[in-house]
Each structure stands twice: as C-alpha cells, then as structure tokens.
Coordinates of C-alpha atoms (C1' of nucleotides) in Angstrom, one line a residue:
Chain A
M195 CA 10.8 12.7 7.3
S196 CA 13.2 10.3 9.0
D197 CA 16.6 11.5 9.9
Q198 CA 18.5 9.5 7.3
R199 CA 16.2 10.9 4.6
V200 CA 16.8 14.5 5.8
L201 CA 20.6 13.8 5.9
A202 CA 20.5 12.2 2.4
K203 CA 19.2 15.5 1.2
E204 CA 22.0 17.4 2.9
F205 CA 24.6 15.2 1.2
E206 CA 22.8 15.7 -2.1
I207 CA 23.3 19.5 -1.6
I208 CA 26.9 19.0 -0.7
A209 CA 27.4 17.1 -3.9
A210 CA 25.7 19.8 -6.0
L211 CA 27.7 22.6 -4.4
L212 CA 30.9 20.6 -4.8
E213 CA 30.0 20.1 -8.5
I214 CA 29.5 23.8 -9.1
S215 CA 32.7 24.7 -7.3
G216 CA 34.6 22.4 -9.7
A217 CA 35.5 19.7 -7.3
N218 CA 37.0 16.4 -8.5
A219 CA 34.2 14.5 -10.3
F220 CA 34.9 11.3 -8.4
R221 CA 34.6 13.1 -5.1
V222 CA 31.2 14.5 -6.3
N223 CA 30.2 11.0 -7.3
A224 CA 31.3 9.5 -3.9
T225 CA 29.2 12.2 -2.1
K226 CA 26.1 11.4 -4.3
K227 CA 26.6 7.7 -3.4
V228 CA 26.6 8.5 0.3
S229 CA 23.3 10.3 -0.3
R230 CA 21.8 7.2 -2.0
V231 CA 23.1 4.9 0.8
L232 CA 21.4 7.1 3.4
Q233 CA 18.2 7.2 1.3
D234 CA 18.0 3.4 1.3
F235 CA 19.1 2.9 4.8
E236 CA 16.6 1.2 7.1
G237 CA 17.3 1.2 10.7
D238 CA 18.3 3.6 13.5
L239 CA 20.8 6.1 12.1
H240 CA 21.8 7.4 15.6
A241 CA 22.4 3.9 16.9
I242 CA 24.7 3.0 14.0
A243 CA 26.4 6.3 14.2
A244 CA 27.1 5.6 17.9
T245 CA 28.6 2.2 17.1
P246 CA 32.3 2.4 16.4
G247 CA 32.9 1.5 12.8
G248 CA 29.2 1.1 12.2
L249 CA 28.9 3.7 9.5
E250 CA 32.1 2.8 7.8
A251 CA 30.9 -0.7 7.4
L252 CA 28.2 0.5 4.9
D253 CA 29.4 0.3 1.3
G254 CA 30.2 3.8 0.0
I255 CA 30.7 5.4 3.4
G256 CA 34.3 6.0 4.3
K257 CA 36.0 7.7 7.2
S258 CA 35.3 11.3 6.0
S259 CA 31.6 10.8 5.4
A260 CA 31.1 8.9 8.6
E261 CA 32.6 11.8 10.4
K262 CA 30.2 14.2 8.7
I263 CA 27.2 12.0 9.6
R264 CA 28.3 11.8 13.2
Q265 CA 28.7 15.6 13.2
W266 CA 25.2 16.0 11.9
C267 CA 23.8 13.5 14.5
D268 CA 25.5 15.5 17.3
A269 CA 25.2 19.1 16.2
G270 CA 22.6 19.0 13.5
T271 CA 24.9 20.6 11.0
I272 CA 27.9 19.7 8.9
D273 CA 30.8 22.1 8.7
E274 CA 31.6 21.3 5.1
L275 CA 28.0 22.1 4.1
E276 CA 27.9 25.3 6.0
T277 CA 31.2 26.5 4.4
L278 CA 30.0 25.6 0.9
R279 CA 26.7 27.4 1.6
S280 CA 28.5 30.5 2.7
E281 CA 30.6 30.5 -0.5
I282 CA 28.1 29.4 -3.2
P283 CA 24.7 30.9 -3.7
P284 CA 22.2 28.0 -3.1
G285 CA 20.0 29.2 -6.0
L286 CA 22.6 27.8 -8.4
I287 CA 21.6 24.3 -7.4
G288 CA 18.3 24.8 -9.1
L289 CA 20.2 25.5 -12.3
L290 CA 21.7 22.0 -12.4
D291 CA 18.3 20.5 -12.9
I292 CA 17.9 22.4 -16.2
S293 CA 18.6 20.1 -19.1
G294 CA 21.6 21.4 -21.0
L295 CA 23.1 23.1 -18.1
G296 CA 25.8 21.0 -16.4
P297 CA 28.3 21.7 -13.6
K298 CA 30.8 23.4 -15.9
T299 CA 28.4 26.0 -17.2
V300 CA 26.8 26.6 -13.8
G301 CA 30.3 27.0 -12.3
R302 CA 31.0 29.6 -15.0
L303 CA 27.8 31.5 -14.3
W304 CA 28.8 31.7 -10.7
R305 CA 32.3 32.9 -11.3
E306 CA 31.9 35.0 -14.3
T307 CA 28.4 36.5 -14.2
D308 CA 25.9 37.8 -11.7
I309 CA 23.4 34.9 -12.4
V310 CA 22.8 33.0 -9.2
D311 CA 19.3 31.4 -9.7
R312 CA 16.6 30.6 -12.2
A313 CA 15.2 34.2 -12.3
G314 CA 18.7 35.5 -12.9
L315 CA 19.2 33.0 -15.7
A316 CA 16.0 34.1 -17.4
R317 CA 17.2 37.7 -17.2
G318 CA 20.7 36.7 -18.5
I319 CA 19.1 35.0 -21.5
E320 CA 17.3 38.2 -22.4
D321 CA 20.0 40.8 -21.7
G322 CA 22.9 39.0 -23.4
T323 CA 24.9 38.0 -20.3
L324 CA 24.7 34.4 -21.3
A325 CA 25.7 35.0 -24.9
A326 CA 29.0 36.6 -23.6
L327 CA 30.2 33.2 -22.3
P328 CA 32.4 31.0 -24.5
R329 CA 30.6 28.3 -26.6
M330 CA 27.3 30.0 -26.0
G331 CA 25.7 30.3 -29.5
A332 CA 22.1 31.1 -30.4
K333 CA 21.0 27.5 -30.5
T334 CA 22.5 26.6 -27.1
I335 CA 20.8 29.6 -25.5
A336 CA 17.5 28.8 -27.2
N337 CA 17.7 25.2 -25.8
I338 CA 18.5 26.5 -22.3
K339 CA 15.6 28.9 -22.5
D340 CA 13.2 26.1 -23.5
S341 CA 14.6 23.8 -20.7
L342 CA 14.2 26.5 -18.1
E343 CA 10.5 27.1 -19.1
F344 CA 10.0 23.3 -19.0
A345 CA 11.7 22.9 -15.7
E346 CA 9.5 25.5 -14.1
Q347 CA 6.2 23.7 -14.9
A348 CA 7.1 20.0 -15.1
A349 CA 6.6 17.4 -12.5
E350 CA 9.8 15.6 -11.5
R351 CA 9.1 12.0 -12.2
T352 CA 6.2 10.1 -13.7
S353 CA 4.3 7.4 -11.9
I354 CA 4.7 3.9 -13.3
G355 CA 0.9 3.8 -13.5
I356 CA 1.1 6.5 -16.2
A357 CA 4.4 5.6 -17.9
L358 CA 3.8 1.9 -18.4
P359 CA 0.5 2.2 -20.3
L360 CA 2.0 5.1 -22.3
A361 CA 5.0 3.0 -23.2
E362 CA 2.8 0.1 -24.3
L363 CA 0.9 2.4 -26.5
L364 CA 4.1 3.7 -28.2
L365 CA 5.3 0.1 -28.7
E366 CA 2.0 -0.7 -30.4
E367 CA 2.2 2.3 -32.7
L368 CA 5.9 2.1 -33.6
G369 CA 6.0 -1.7 -33.7
S370 CA 3.4 -1.8 -36.5
L371 CA 5.5 0.3 -38.8
P372 CA 7.0 -1.5 -41.8
G373 CA 10.6 -2.5 -41.4
V374 CA 10.5 -2.5 -37.6
N375 CA 11.5 -6.0 -36.5
S376 CA 11.2 -5.6 -32.7
I377 CA 10.6 -2.8 -30.2
E378 CA 10.6 -3.0 -26.4
Y379 CA 11.1 -0.7 -23.4
A380 CA 14.1 -0.8 -21.1
G381 CA 15.2 1.6 -18.3
S382 CA 13.7 2.1 -14.9
L383 CA 10.3 1.1 -16.4
R384 CA 11.6 -2.4 -17.1
R385 CA 13.1 -2.5 -13.6
G386 CA 9.6 -1.8 -12.3
C387 CA 10.6 1.4 -10.4
E388 CA 7.6 3.2 -8.8
T389 CA 8.4 6.4 -10.7
I390 CA 10.0 6.9 -14.1
G391 CA 12.3 9.7 -15.3
D392 CA 11.9 8.9 -18.9
I393 CA 10.8 6.1 -21.2
D394 CA 13.6 4.2 -23.0
L395 CA 12.7 2.3 -26.1
L396 CA 15.0 -0.2 -28.0
A397 CA 14.2 -1.1 -31.6
T398 CA 15.7 -3.4 -34.2
C399 CA 14.8 -2.5 -37.8
D400 CA 15.8 -2.8 -41.4
D401 CA 16.4 0.9 -41.9
P402 CA 16.7 3.3 -39.0
A403 CA 16.0 6.6 -40.9
P404 CA 12.3 6.2 -41.5
L405 CA 11.7 4.9 -37.9
I406 CA 13.6 7.9 -36.4
E407 CA 11.6 10.2 -38.7
T408 CA 8.3 8.8 -37.7
F409 CA 9.2 8.8 -34.1
T410 CA 10.3 12.5 -34.0
Q411 CA 7.3 13.6 -36.0
A412 CA 4.7 11.7 -34.1
P413 CA 1.6 13.5 -33.0
G414 CA 2.0 14.7 -29.4
V415 CA 5.7 15.5 -29.8
T416 CA 6.3 19.0 -28.5
K417 CA 10.1 19.0 -28.9
V418 CA 12.8 17.0 -30.5
L419 CA 15.7 16.9 -28.1
A420 CA 18.0 14.9 -30.2
S421 CA 17.9 13.1 -33.5
G422 CA 20.9 11.1 -34.8
D423 CA 21.6 7.9 -36.7
T424 CA 20.9 5.5 -33.9
K425 CA 19.3 7.6 -31.2
A426 CA 16.5 10.1 -30.9
S427 CA 14.8 11.8 -28.0
I428 CA 11.5 13.6 -27.9
R429 CA 9.3 15.3 -25.3
L430 CA 5.6 14.6 -25.4
K431 CA 2.9 17.1 -24.6
D432 CA 2.4 15.8 -21.1
G433 CA 6.1 16.5 -20.4
I434 CA 7.4 12.9 -20.6
Q435 CA 10.7 12.4 -22.4
V436 CA 11.0 9.3 -24.6
D437 CA 14.4 8.0 -25.9
L438 CA 14.6 5.7 -28.8
R439 CA 17.7 3.7 -29.7
I440 CA 18.2 1.6 -32.8
I441 CA 20.0 -1.6 -32.0
D442 CA 21.7 -4.3 -34.1
A443 CA 19.7 -7.5 -33.6
E444 CA 22.9 -9.5 -32.8
A445 CA 23.6 -7.1 -29.9
I446 CA 20.1 -6.8 -28.5
G447 CA 21.1 -8.5 -25.2
A448 CA 24.0 -6.1 -24.5
A449 CA 21.7 -3.2 -25.4
R450 CA 19.0 -4.5 -23.1
M451 CA 21.4 -4.8 -20.3
Y452 CA 23.0 -1.5 -20.8
F453 CA 19.8 0.5 -21.2
T454 CA 17.9 -1.3 -18.5
G455 CA 20.5 -0.3 -15.9
S456 CA 20.6 0.6 -13.2
K457 CA 23.6 2.7 -13.8
E458 CA 25.1 1.4 -10.6
H459 CA 24.5 -2.2 -11.6
N460 CA 26.2 -1.5 -15.0
V461 CA 29.2 0.0 -13.2
K462 CA 29.5 -3.1 -11.1
L463 CA 29.3 -5.3 -14.2
R464 CA 32.0 -3.2 -15.9
H465 CA 34.3 -3.6 -12.9
L466 CA 33.9 -7.3 -12.9
A467 CA 34.5 -7.3 -16.7
Q468 CA 37.7 -5.3 -16.3
A469 CA 38.9 -7.7 -13.6
R470 CA 38.6 -10.5 -16.2
S471 CA 40.4 -8.3 -18.9
L472 CA 37.1 -7.8 -20.7
R473 CA 35.3 -4.7 -21.8
L474 CA 31.5 -4.3 -21.6
N475 CA 29.5 -1.7 -23.4
E476 CA 26.1 -1.5 -25.1
Y477 CA 27.4 -3.5 -28.1
G478 CA 28.6 -6.5 -26.2
L479 CA 31.2 -8.0 -23.9
F480 CA 34.6 -7.9 -25.7
P481 CA 38.2 -8.9 -24.9
D482 CA 40.0 -5.9 -23.6
D483 CA 43.1 -5.4 -25.8
G484 CA 44.0 -2.1 -24.1
Q485 CA 43.2 -0.1 -27.3
Q486 CA 41.3 3.1 -26.7
E487 CA 39.0 2.9 -29.8
P488 CA 35.8 0.9 -29.0
P489 CA 36.2 -2.8 -30.1
Q490 CA 33.0 -2.9 -32.1
Q491 CA 34.4 -0.1 -34.3
R492 CA 37.4 -2.3 -35.1
G493 CA 35.5 -5.3 -36.2
I494 CA 36.3 -7.3 -33.0
A495 CA 33.7 -10.0 -32.3
P496 CA 32.1 -9.9 -28.9
I497 CA 32.3 -12.8 -26.5
A498 CA 28.6 -12.3 -25.6
A499 CA 26.0 -9.9 -26.9
A500 CA 22.9 -11.7 -28.1
T501 CA 21.2 -12.2 -24.7
E502 CA 21.5 -10.9 -21.2
E503 CA 21.9 -14.4 -20.0
D504 CA 25.0 -14.9 -22.2
I505 CA 26.6 -11.8 -20.7
Y506 CA 26.0 -12.7 -17.1
A507 CA 27.2 -16.3 -17.8
A508 CA 30.4 -15.0 -19.5
L509 CA 31.1 -13.0 -16.3
D510 CA 30.4 -16.1 -14.1
L511 CA 27.5 -14.3 -12.6
P512 CA 23.9 -15.5 -11.9
F513 CA 21.2 -14.0 -14.0
H514 CA 19.5 -11.0 -12.4
P515 CA 15.9 -10.1 -13.4
P516 CA 15.6 -6.4 -14.2
E517 CA 13.9 -5.7 -10.9
L518 CA 17.0 -6.8 -9.0
R519 CA 19.5 -4.6 -10.7
E520 CA 19.6 -1.8 -8.2
E521 CA 22.6 -0.5 -6.4
R522 CA 21.5 -2.4 -3.2
D523 CA 21.3 -5.8 -4.9
A524 CA 24.3 -8.0 -4.4
I525 CA 25.6 -9.1 -7.8
E526 CA 27.3 -12.4 -7.0
I527 CA 24.4 -13.9 -5.0
P528 CA 21.8 -15.8 -7.1
P529 CA 18.4 -14.1 -6.8
P530 CA 15.5 -16.2 -5.5
P531 CA 12.9 -17.4 -8.0
L532 CA 10.6 -14.3 -8.1
L533 CA 6.9 -14.2 -8.0
T534 CA 5.2 -13.6 -11.4
L535 CA 1.9 -12.0 -12.3
A536 CA 0.7 -15.4 -13.5
D537 CA 1.1 -16.7 -10.0
I538 CA -1.5 -14.4 -8.6
A539 CA -4.7 -16.2 -7.8
C540 CA -6.7 -13.9 -5.7
D541 CA -7.3 -10.3 -4.6
L542 CA -7.9 -9.8 -0.9
H543 CA -8.7 -6.0 -0.6
T544 CA -11.4 -4.5 -2.8
H545 CA -14.4 -2.1 -2.3
T546 CA -18.0 -2.0 -3.5
T547 CA -20.7 0.6 -3.7
A548 CA -21.4 -0.3 0.0
S549 CA -18.7 2.1 0.9
D550 CA -16.8 4.2 -1.7
G551 CA -16.4 1.7 -4.6
H552 CA -18.1 2.0 -8.0
L553 CA -19.4 -1.5 -8.6
P554 CA -21.8 -3.8 -6.7
I555 CA -20.6 -7.1 -5.3
A556 CA -21.7 -9.2 -8.3
A557 CA -19.9 -7.0 -10.8
M558 CA -16.7 -7.1 -8.7
A559 CA -16.9 -10.9 -8.7
E560 CA -17.3 -10.9 -12.5
E561 CA -14.1 -8.8 -12.8
A562 CA -12.2 -11.1 -10.5
M563 CA -13.3 -14.1 -12.5
R564 CA -12.1 -12.4 -15.7
C565 CA -8.7 -12.2 -13.9
G566 CA -8.8 -16.0 -13.4
Y567 CA -8.9 -15.7 -9.6
H568 CA -10.1 -18.4 -7.3
T569 CA -11.0 -16.0 -4.5
L570 CA -12.0 -12.4 -4.1
A571 CA -12.3 -10.6 -0.7
I572 CA -14.8 -7.8 -0.4
T573 CA -13.4 -5.4 2.2
D574 CA -15.4 -2.2 2.5
H575 CA -14.4 0.6 4.8
S576 CA -15.2 0.6 8.5
R577 CA -17.3 3.2 10.4
S578 CA -14.6 5.7 11.2
S579 CA -13.9 6.3 7.5
V580 CA -16.8 8.7 7.2
Q581 CA -15.4 10.3 4.1
A582 CA -15.4 6.9 2.4
N583 CA -18.9 6.1 3.5
G584 CA -17.6 3.6 6.1
L585 CA -20.1 0.9 7.3
S586 CA -21.7 1.0 10.7
V587 CA -21.9 -2.3 12.5
E588 CA -25.5 -2.6 11.3
R589 CA -24.7 -1.9 7.7
L590 CA -21.7 -4.2 7.9
L591 CA -24.0 -7.1 9.0
E592 CA -26.3 -6.5 6.1
H593 CA -23.3 -6.3 3.7
V594 CA -21.8 -9.5 5.0
A595 CA -25.2 -11.3 4.4
A596 CA -25.3 -9.8 0.9
I597 CA -21.7 -11.0 0.1
R598 CA -22.6 -14.5 1.2
E599 CA -25.7 -14.4 -0.9
V600 CA -23.8 -13.4 -4.1
D601 CA -21.1 -16.0 -3.2
A602 CA -23.7 -18.8 -3.1
A603 CA -25.2 -17.6 -6.4
T604 CA -21.8 -17.3 -8.2
P605 CA -20.1 -20.6 -9.0
G606 CA -16.5 -20.3 -10.2
I607 CA -15.2 -18.0 -7.5
R608 CA -15.2 -17.8 -3.8
L609 CA -16.2 -14.5 -2.2
L610 CA -14.9 -13.6 1.2
A611 CA -16.9 -11.3 3.4
G612 CA -14.3 -9.0 4.9
S613 CA -13.6 -5.4 6.0
E614 CA -10.9 -2.8 5.7
V615 CA -10.9 -1.8 9.3
D616 CA -9.3 1.5 10.4
I617 CA -6.4 1.3 12.8
H618 CA -6.9 4.2 15.2
A619 CA -3.9 6.3 16.2
D620 CA -3.5 4.3 19.4
G621 CA -3.4 0.9 17.6
S622 CA -7.0 -0.1 18.5
L623 CA -9.4 -1.2 15.7
D624 CA -12.6 0.4 14.5
Y625 CA -14.9 -2.6 15.2
D626 CA -15.1 -4.7 18.4
D627 CA -13.6 -8.2 18.5
D628 CA -17.0 -10.0 18.3
V629 CA -17.8 -8.1 15.1
L630 CA -14.3 -8.9 13.6
A631 CA -14.7 -12.5 14.6
M632 CA -17.6 -13.2 12.3
L633 CA -15.7 -11.9 9.2
D634 CA -13.8 -14.2 6.8
L635 CA -11.0 -11.8 6.4
V636 CA -9.8 -8.6 8.2
V637 CA -7.6 -6.0 6.5
A638 CA -6.5 -3.5 9.1
S639 CA -5.2 -0.2 7.6
P640 CA -4.1 3.2 8.9
H641 CA -6.1 6.1 7.3
A642 CA -5.8 9.0 9.7
A643 CA -3.0 10.3 12.0
L644 CA -0.4 9.6 9.3
R645 CA 2.0 12.2 10.7
Q646 CA 2.5 10.7 14.1
P647 CA 6.0 10.2 15.3
P648 CA 7.9 7.0 14.2
E649 CA 7.8 5.4 17.7
E650 CA 4.0 5.8 17.9
A651 CA 3.6 4.5 14.4
T652 CA 5.7 1.5 15.2
S653 CA 3.6 0.5 18.3
R654 CA 0.4 1.3 16.4
L655 CA 1.2 -1.1 13.6
I656 CA 2.6 -3.7 15.9
A657 CA -0.6 -3.6 17.9
A658 CA -2.6 -4.2 14.6
V659 CA -0.5 -7.1 13.3
S660 CA -0.6 -8.7 16.7
H661 CA -4.4 -8.6 16.9
R662 CA -5.8 -12.1 16.8
H663 CA -8.5 -11.2 14.2
V664 CA -6.3 -9.3 11.8
H665 CA -5.1 -11.2 8.7
V666 CA -3.5 -8.4 6.6
L667 CA -2.0 -5.1 7.4
G668 CA -3.3 -2.8 4.6
H669 CA -1.1 -0.1 3.0
P670 CA 1.1 -0.1 6.1
T671 CA 2.5 3.5 5.9
G672 CA -0.4 5.2 4.2
R673 CA 2.0 7.1 1.9
M674 CA 0.9 8.6 -1.4
I675 CA 3.8 8.8 -3.8
G676 CA 4.9 12.4 -4.4
R677 CA 2.1 13.7 -2.2
R678 CA 2.5 12.6 1.4
P679 CA 5.2 10.6 3.1
G680 CA 3.0 8.6 5.4
L681 CA 4.1 6.8 8.6
E682 CA 7.7 6.0 9.1
P683 CA 7.7 3.1 11.5
D684 CA 10.6 0.8 12.4
M685 CA 9.6 -1.6 9.6
R686 CA 11.8 -4.4 10.8
A687 CA 10.0 -4.4 14.2
V688 CA 6.6 -4.4 12.5
A689 CA 7.7 -7.2 10.1
E690 CA 9.0 -9.3 12.9
A691 CA 5.8 -8.9 14.9
A692 CA 3.8 -9.8 11.7
A693 CA 5.9 -12.9 11.2
K694 CA 5.4 -13.9 14.8
H695 CA 1.6 -13.6 14.6
G696 CA 1.2 -15.0 11.1
T697 CA -0.2 -11.7 9.8
A698 CA 0.5 -10.7 6.2
L699 CA 1.8 -7.3 5.2
E700 CA 0.1 -5.8 2.2
I701 CA 1.7 -4.4 -1.0
N702 CA -1.0 -2.1 -2.0
A703 CA -0.8 -2.3 -5.8
N704 CA -2.4 1.0 -6.6
P705 CA 0.4 2.9 -8.4
S706 CA -0.2 6.0 -6.4
R707 CA 0.6 4.0 -3.2
L708 CA 2.8 1.0 -3.8
D709 CA 2.9 0.5 0.0
L710 CA 4.8 -1.5 1.2
R711 CA 7.5 -0.2 -1.0
D712 CA 10.3 -2.3 -2.5
R713 CA 12.8 -1.9 0.3
H714 CA 10.2 -2.7 2.9
V715 CA 9.3 -5.9 1.1
R716 CA 13.0 -6.9 1.4
I717 CA 12.8 -6.4 5.1
A718 CA 9.6 -8.4 5.3
M719 CA 11.2 -11.2 3.4
E720 CA 14.2 -11.2 5.7
S721 CA 11.9 -11.2 8.7
G722 CA 9.9 -14.1 7.4
A723 CA 6.7 -12.2 7.2
L724 CA 4.1 -13.1 4.6
I725 CA 3.1 -10.7 1.9
S726 CA -0.3 -10.0 0.4
I727 CA -0.5 -8.1 -2.9
N728 CA -3.9 -6.4 -3.4
T729 CA -5.3 -3.8 -5.7
D730 CA -7.6 -2.0 -3.3
A731 CA -9.9 -1.9 -6.4
H732 CA -12.7 0.6 -6.3
A733 CA -13.6 0.1 -10.0
A734 CA -13.2 -2.5 -12.8
A735 CA -10.1 -0.9 -14.2
H736 CA -8.3 -1.1 -10.9
F737 CA -7.9 -4.9 -11.1
A738 CA -5.1 -4.1 -13.6
F739 CA -3.1 -2.5 -10.9
M740 CA -2.0 -6.0 -9.8
R741 CA 1.0 -5.9 -12.0
Y742 CA 2.5 -2.8 -10.3
G743 CA 2.2 -4.7 -7.0
V744 CA 3.9 -7.7 -8.4
L745 CA 6.8 -5.6 -9.8
T746 CA 7.2 -4.0 -6.4
G747 CA 7.3 -7.4 -4.8
R748 CA 9.8 -8.6 -7.2
R749 CA 12.0 -5.6 -6.5
G750 CA 11.9 -6.7 -2.9
G751 CA 12.9 -10.3 -3.8
L752 CA 9.4 -11.7 -3.2
T753 CA 8.8 -15.4 -4.0
S754 CA 5.4 -17.1 -4.7
E755 CA 5.9 -19.1 -1.5
Q756 CA 5.8 -16.0 0.7
C757 CA 3.0 -14.3 -1.2
I758 CA -0.4 -15.6 0.0
N759 CA -2.1 -14.4 -3.2
A760 CA -0.2 -17.1 -5.0
W761 CA -1.4 -19.9 -2.8
Q762 CA -4.0 -22.5 -3.8
A763 CA -7.5 -21.8 -2.5
D764 CA -7.5 -24.6 0.2
R765 CA -4.1 -23.4 1.5
L766 CA -5.4 -19.8 1.7
L767 CA -8.6 -20.8 3.4
A768 CA -6.7 -22.9 6.0
W769 CA -4.4 -20.0 6.7
L770 CA -7.4 -17.6 7.1
D771 CA -8.9 -20.0 9.7
Chain B
dG98 C1' 35.8 10.7 -1.4
dC99 C1' 36.1 5.6 -1.7
dC100 C1' 38.3 1.3 -2.2
dG101 C1' 41.5 -3.1 -2.4
dT102 C1' 42.1 -11.7 -5.0
dT103 C1' 46.9 -5.9 -9.5
dT104 C1' 45.4 -3.0 -1.9
dT105 C1' 47.3 2.2 1.4
dC106 C1' 48.2 4.8 -4.1
dG107 C1' 46.2 5.3 -8.1
dG108 C1' 42.6 4.6 -10.2
dC109 C1' 37.5 5.4 -10.6
dC110 C1' 32.2 3.0 -17.1
dC111 C1' 31.5 4.3 -21.7
dG112 C1' 29.5 6.0 -25.9
dA113 C1' 26.0 9.3 -28.6
dC114 C1' 24.7 13.7 -29.7
dT115 C1' 24.8 18.8 -30.0
dG116 C1' 26.7 23.0 -31.0
dT117 C1' 30.5 25.5 -31.7
dT118 C1' 34.4 24.8 -33.4
dT119 C1' 38.0 23.5 -37.2
dT120 C1' 39.2 19.2 -33.4
dC121 C1' 36.4 19.0 -29.3
dA122 C1' 34.0 20.4 -24.7
dG123 C1' 30.0 19.7 -22.4
dT124 C1' 26.0 17.2 -21.4
dC125 C1' 23.3 13.2 -21.0
dG126 C1' 22.0 8.6 -19.8

DNA sequence: GCCGTTTTCGGCCCGACTGTTTTCAGTCG
C-alpha cells in the first residue's frame, strides 16, 4: 500500500479515537477529512511534505495536520496517535462500525464499563452490563445484538456489479405496484461508485402506507431497520441494506440531489446557499428567514425544487452529473460533456475458447453485433499466462487466421485479430516484435508480479506503453476490488508516457476490476492520454459490463473525444495503423 | 481542526426515525 494510503488509515484511527474520547465533533470531522484527502492524493507524499507550505495548500489540511503528516514521514509515528492509543483501548474502534452504536455510547462503554471490544460487548449484552447504562432498554439492546452479529459476518461494501442489477430488480417490482407513480435509485449507486454501502430508492406515489408495507414485507427481507411515514429501511438476505424514501412529486429534484450526494457535495451546496441567504434541504431551495423551523413545514414556497437543474441554476452553478459530485470535484467549474454508454461503438479486449473464454469467435461477434458495435477485437492470452491457456506463437498464428476467416464471413462487424500480451515484471512483452507486428491490435497487461515496488511498476508500465507495437495498456494496475491492491505506479508518469507514444490506457469494465479507477482516469485526462473502455469479456453476459466502465470514465471526467471506443470505425482503424 | 468576497474568531448541513422518555438524546444518512 502506498504511504498516503497507510497514513490515511492512521488519520482514520485518530478520528475514531477522538470521537470515542468525546472530542469536539468538528475536530473529528476535520480529521476524517484529512484521511479522505490523503486517500485521494496522487503524487509523491514525501516530496510534498518536504516542500514548505505544500501540504497546507491541500484543501482540508491545515497547519496542525501538516505537522502530523511531516512527523509521520520523518519518524513513522504520530505523537497524537500514540497518546490516544495508550489511553483508549483500540478494540473500541470496532464498536463504532456496529449500527446503532455511536460515539456517545461507545465513549460511555469505555468510561463506565469494562467493555473494550466486540467480544466484551457480546458478554455485556448477556450479563446485563449494557442494560445498566441510561437509555438502554430491551429493544435497543436487541438491536445492538442483531447489529453485532450482522457486523461479524457481513462484507463491508457491495460491488456495483451486484448492487446495480439488484436495484433494477427492486425498481421493476416496486414500480409495478398500483399507486406508485415513479421510483428510481439515488445515492452512491447513481454516482457510479465502484462499491456501494446501501441502495437508496426514491418513490413518488398516491399513498405511501401500502408501498412502505409492501417494501418492508417483501420476500428476502431479513430485518426491518426502520419504518416511518416517509422512510423505511430493510436488510436483504444477502446483507444489503435498502432505504426507501417517499417524495412529493413537486420536490423530486431536491430529493434526488439530496439523496444522491455525495455528502460533501451537499455540504458545499449548502454553504453556497447560505452565502446567498438561502436554505437547501431535501424539500427544496428556500429563502432563509432565520427561523429555526424548516421552511417546508411553514408553508413557504421553494425557489427551486422540481429538478436538479433548477437548483444548480438558482445557485448560479453549472449542472453536475451525479458522477462528478464527489468531494474532489470543483463545484464552480462547468464539467466537460461526458461520455455516455450510447457513444460506445466497439470493444477492444475480449477472449474466446482459444484461451480461457467461453464462446468461439463467431459467437462473440454475434454478441458484439447485438451491442451495435462496428468493431470487436479478439485478444486472447499470450503464452506466459499458462493458467489461462495462453497461446503459443504457433497457436496464435492459427487463431489469427481463424479470426480473419470469421471476419470475412461476417458482414456487419469488423473483427480485429489481437492479443492480450503479458507484460513481464521487467517491462518486456511475452511475444517477440515480429509476432506483435502482424497483429491488428495489441493489449499489453500485467498479470504476474503485482506486488512489485512502485518504482519498478512505474518503469514496467512505461516500458509497455512506450513499445511501438502496443496500442492499449490493459487493466494497468491489476487490482481486484476488495481482494488485492495491485500495482501502485506513479500514474501521472505512466499517463504522460502513454500520451507521448499515443497509447491508450484501459478502463477494464469488469466490476471486480474497474482498472483504471476513477481518479486515475482524471490523471489520464489531464495528461492528454487516450482511454479505451473494454469489458475483457469471457462470456456473453460480460458484454453488459461496459456500463460500469463508462460510469468509471465519467467519474474521471472522460469525454467521447478522448475515448477511442467512441470513435467512428475509420478513425479507429487509422489510429491502430 | 479548518477556514475566510460577513476573514484571524466564530462558526462549522439538516432532517427522519427509534427508543426511552414525558420532551429529547442518539444515531443515521
């Protein structure tokens, strides 16, 4: 893990310990923000720490945090963290993740009981220690017990590849109920995040009660977490939480904006609203008359509420698509026109039964035509990928001939004979130049040695993108979300080399990969590198992964101009030549 | 702890729901 990622975790721990100790909530928030800034930071942490004022120039990092970061760079520890650790049992941090337990309660456990970790909590529930605390009734304790058991076995976040199809299924089922006028998803799912904490649904309907009832009693619901007049939360049997909110149709824009987030984007919007003597909440943008009671409860008409566009316009801001509403996205700057799924006209990285795919060439061509593509590249594995049945030079030559044969026999789509060539640890490729030269398209990808140090990874990938026969750098880091971190190269250096040599960087659209990731796409855009979004399809169903790649591209600010999959066939072919 | 077109002090987003409590604290998103 890179230094800034390790340090981001340290600040996360500081924030959690401060929270338990009862520190000022704004100080806790500020510390959490430092963690997020470090998490997102791309560049050389030690270099920026050594530059006077360098750290302080980052939004959210002030003098005090900069000092701590420099201390960590020099000594490998932070005094404040060591002090906190010596005072507060670290096992308490694991209690903050249990739904229903917040900082106040965990702080109480620390000061007033002998419960210092999850095992202690389980004991305290049984032996009555918990029940002795104020405001701890039977129901609260039962909820905590349930959350504790759930937290012990649940995965942290759900892949968008699981959450999005599930959400679409829910929309179909709930949307067909009588009296439901509209239903849609919001939240991190709508922003296209690679993993989803829970699914947020927004509905407009004639009568909320029957919808809430159907929702909370649906098959697959293992627990009803909340059920009110306008909001309900359930947990499904696979552990995913779904929140449903009932919205007034006139205020759907404000609700969309509010529940899509991100939280940080909303906070920025509220700040700007305040500066204009306005008040923004999930019911609309209102004039701020200084009264405490929410304006919508006093019959005050909103200035804007029906659409998100109205609200941005009323704040004199450009519209931001959901994918560009993260903390890192500047709010005043108009976003570029983003690539859409409809722009995608080809897939340039797919596999067949020749290596480890499930379909023969002709069947893959059929699927690509169903997607409306003008071109499909067949790129089976190279010889080093033994586990994936990689092709020897001899088998590759036969395969190329077979691809050209199917291409000639299949009007309506152009098939490219390519290869996904292994990039060896030293940056050399798995086939000789004369072999690569006869291919229509070369995707070069790292598959092994994915734990090599960042400097080696950087030169390895720069060597690949600089190679005269390489068109696309496939899944550049080799990461698998939640399973392995992959390479951590200096992505700006790789992107600059790619831009210089006219090589495209891939967004591998498989939802387990999404590699490049969103923040790397941003760097590629800034460096002027081209992007190629490919599904790496090994089966018919994998062609549908394209949308996850497009979402990731959009989160990085990708335009159709800079994405070679959006180009017309002749332009693409000219570029390949 | 951070920040500044109300600037070096005094703020820091806002509402729903639950459970325990008789008016609201704590948690969540």
